[in-house]
DNA sequence: GTTTGTGTACGAAATAATTCGTAGAATGAA
DNA sequence: TTCATTCTACGAATTATTTCGTACACAAAC
């Protein structure tokens, strides 16, 4: 059971994750700022995403209100997983180092990551990272 | 100037990066082990990849020999970059932590990453990681 | 020679993603 | 009510990806 949103779908999901429940108009207004997009194109996309189960909606008003139906964290996890498998031959640390070498995070970010690593080391092969529900 | 191989194309690239120059037959034999695939399907894919500039080939023999025309490291870098932008709203450290939380690398891998981080910290805004040519 | 095997080229079907036009329902002015 | 606006639904064109059949070239084996 694995989802695979397209790039366009991801754009919409990102907006929904950030802004919360939104109408097609809301989403479209955001998209328009960064790209050409027809209103009905956005509408159709979101209808298809509804079909696929990526979104859910409240249709009790004239303007339907859409919400993401998959969590940001879970989606990120699955996409990262896929990238590790398909692009890094299964090596998470390879991905991590590529991300770091490529990106050069700030010292603050570095420290955050190191802290995270230290915590992991302590717990060794115990369980997964803590997650706030 | 940014490439975007599809999943199928990435499978082929991975094989080429691992095994070096190969014929369609070579690639197809590897693919067949993990999935259904017709020979001419693989052939066509590789021809299209040639068109796109993802591969190059030596056609001097009856069996043409293909090679990846884009480097593994550069491709990984671009894909990671894209994921950071599209999925993690620009935060590399978010990606890193998702990768780690999700995957639970071995202690060895953890140490490798930490070492890498330490090196980065020392050199602060210098340049990219050393690469053996 | 002819047959068999292995290869490339290429057209085209099948599927998926994206885009948009048009129709018609609902709402709110004028 | 009539007009303009705003919305959904939906059909359909466009483009990209994946798949495969068929044709034909070439070489080795018979």
mmCIF file of C-alpha atoms (C1' of nucleotides) in Angstrom, chain B residues 25 39 44 47 57 62-64, chain C residues 5-12:
data_model
loop_
_atom_site.group_PDB
_atom_site.id
_atom_site.type_symbol
_atom_site.label_atom_id
_atom_site.label_comp_id
_atom_site.label_asym_id
_atom_site.label_seq_id
_atom_site.Cartn_x
_atom_site.Cartn_y
_atom_site.Cartn_z
ATOM 1 C CA UNK B 25 20.863 -7.915 -23.702
ATOM 2 C CA UNK B 39 13.280 -7.534 -24.752
ATOM 3 C CA UNK B 44 13.076 0.868 -26.943
ATOM 4 C CA UNK B 47 16.910 4.023 -27.508
ATOM 5 C CA UNK B 57 26.489 4.176 -27.231
ATOM 6 C CA UNK B 62 26.254 -5.503 -34.188
ATOM 7 C CA UNK B 63 25.341 -5.392 -30.522
ATOM 8 C CA UNK B 64 25.512 -1.780 -29.555
ATOM 9 C "C1'" DG C 5 19.182 -17.053 -33.727
ATOM 10 C "C1'" DT C 6 20.209 -12.452 -32.350
ATOM 11 C "C1'" DG C 7 20.217 -7.933 -33.138
ATOM 12 C "C1'" DT C 8 18.149 -2.948 -34.437
ATOM 13 C "C1'" DA C 9 14.451 0.130 -36.056
ATOM 14 C "C1'" DC C 10 10.113 1.685 -35.896
ATOM 15 C "C1'" DG C 11 5.045 2.135 -35.783
ATOM 16 C "C1'" DA C 12 1.479 2.009 -32.890
#
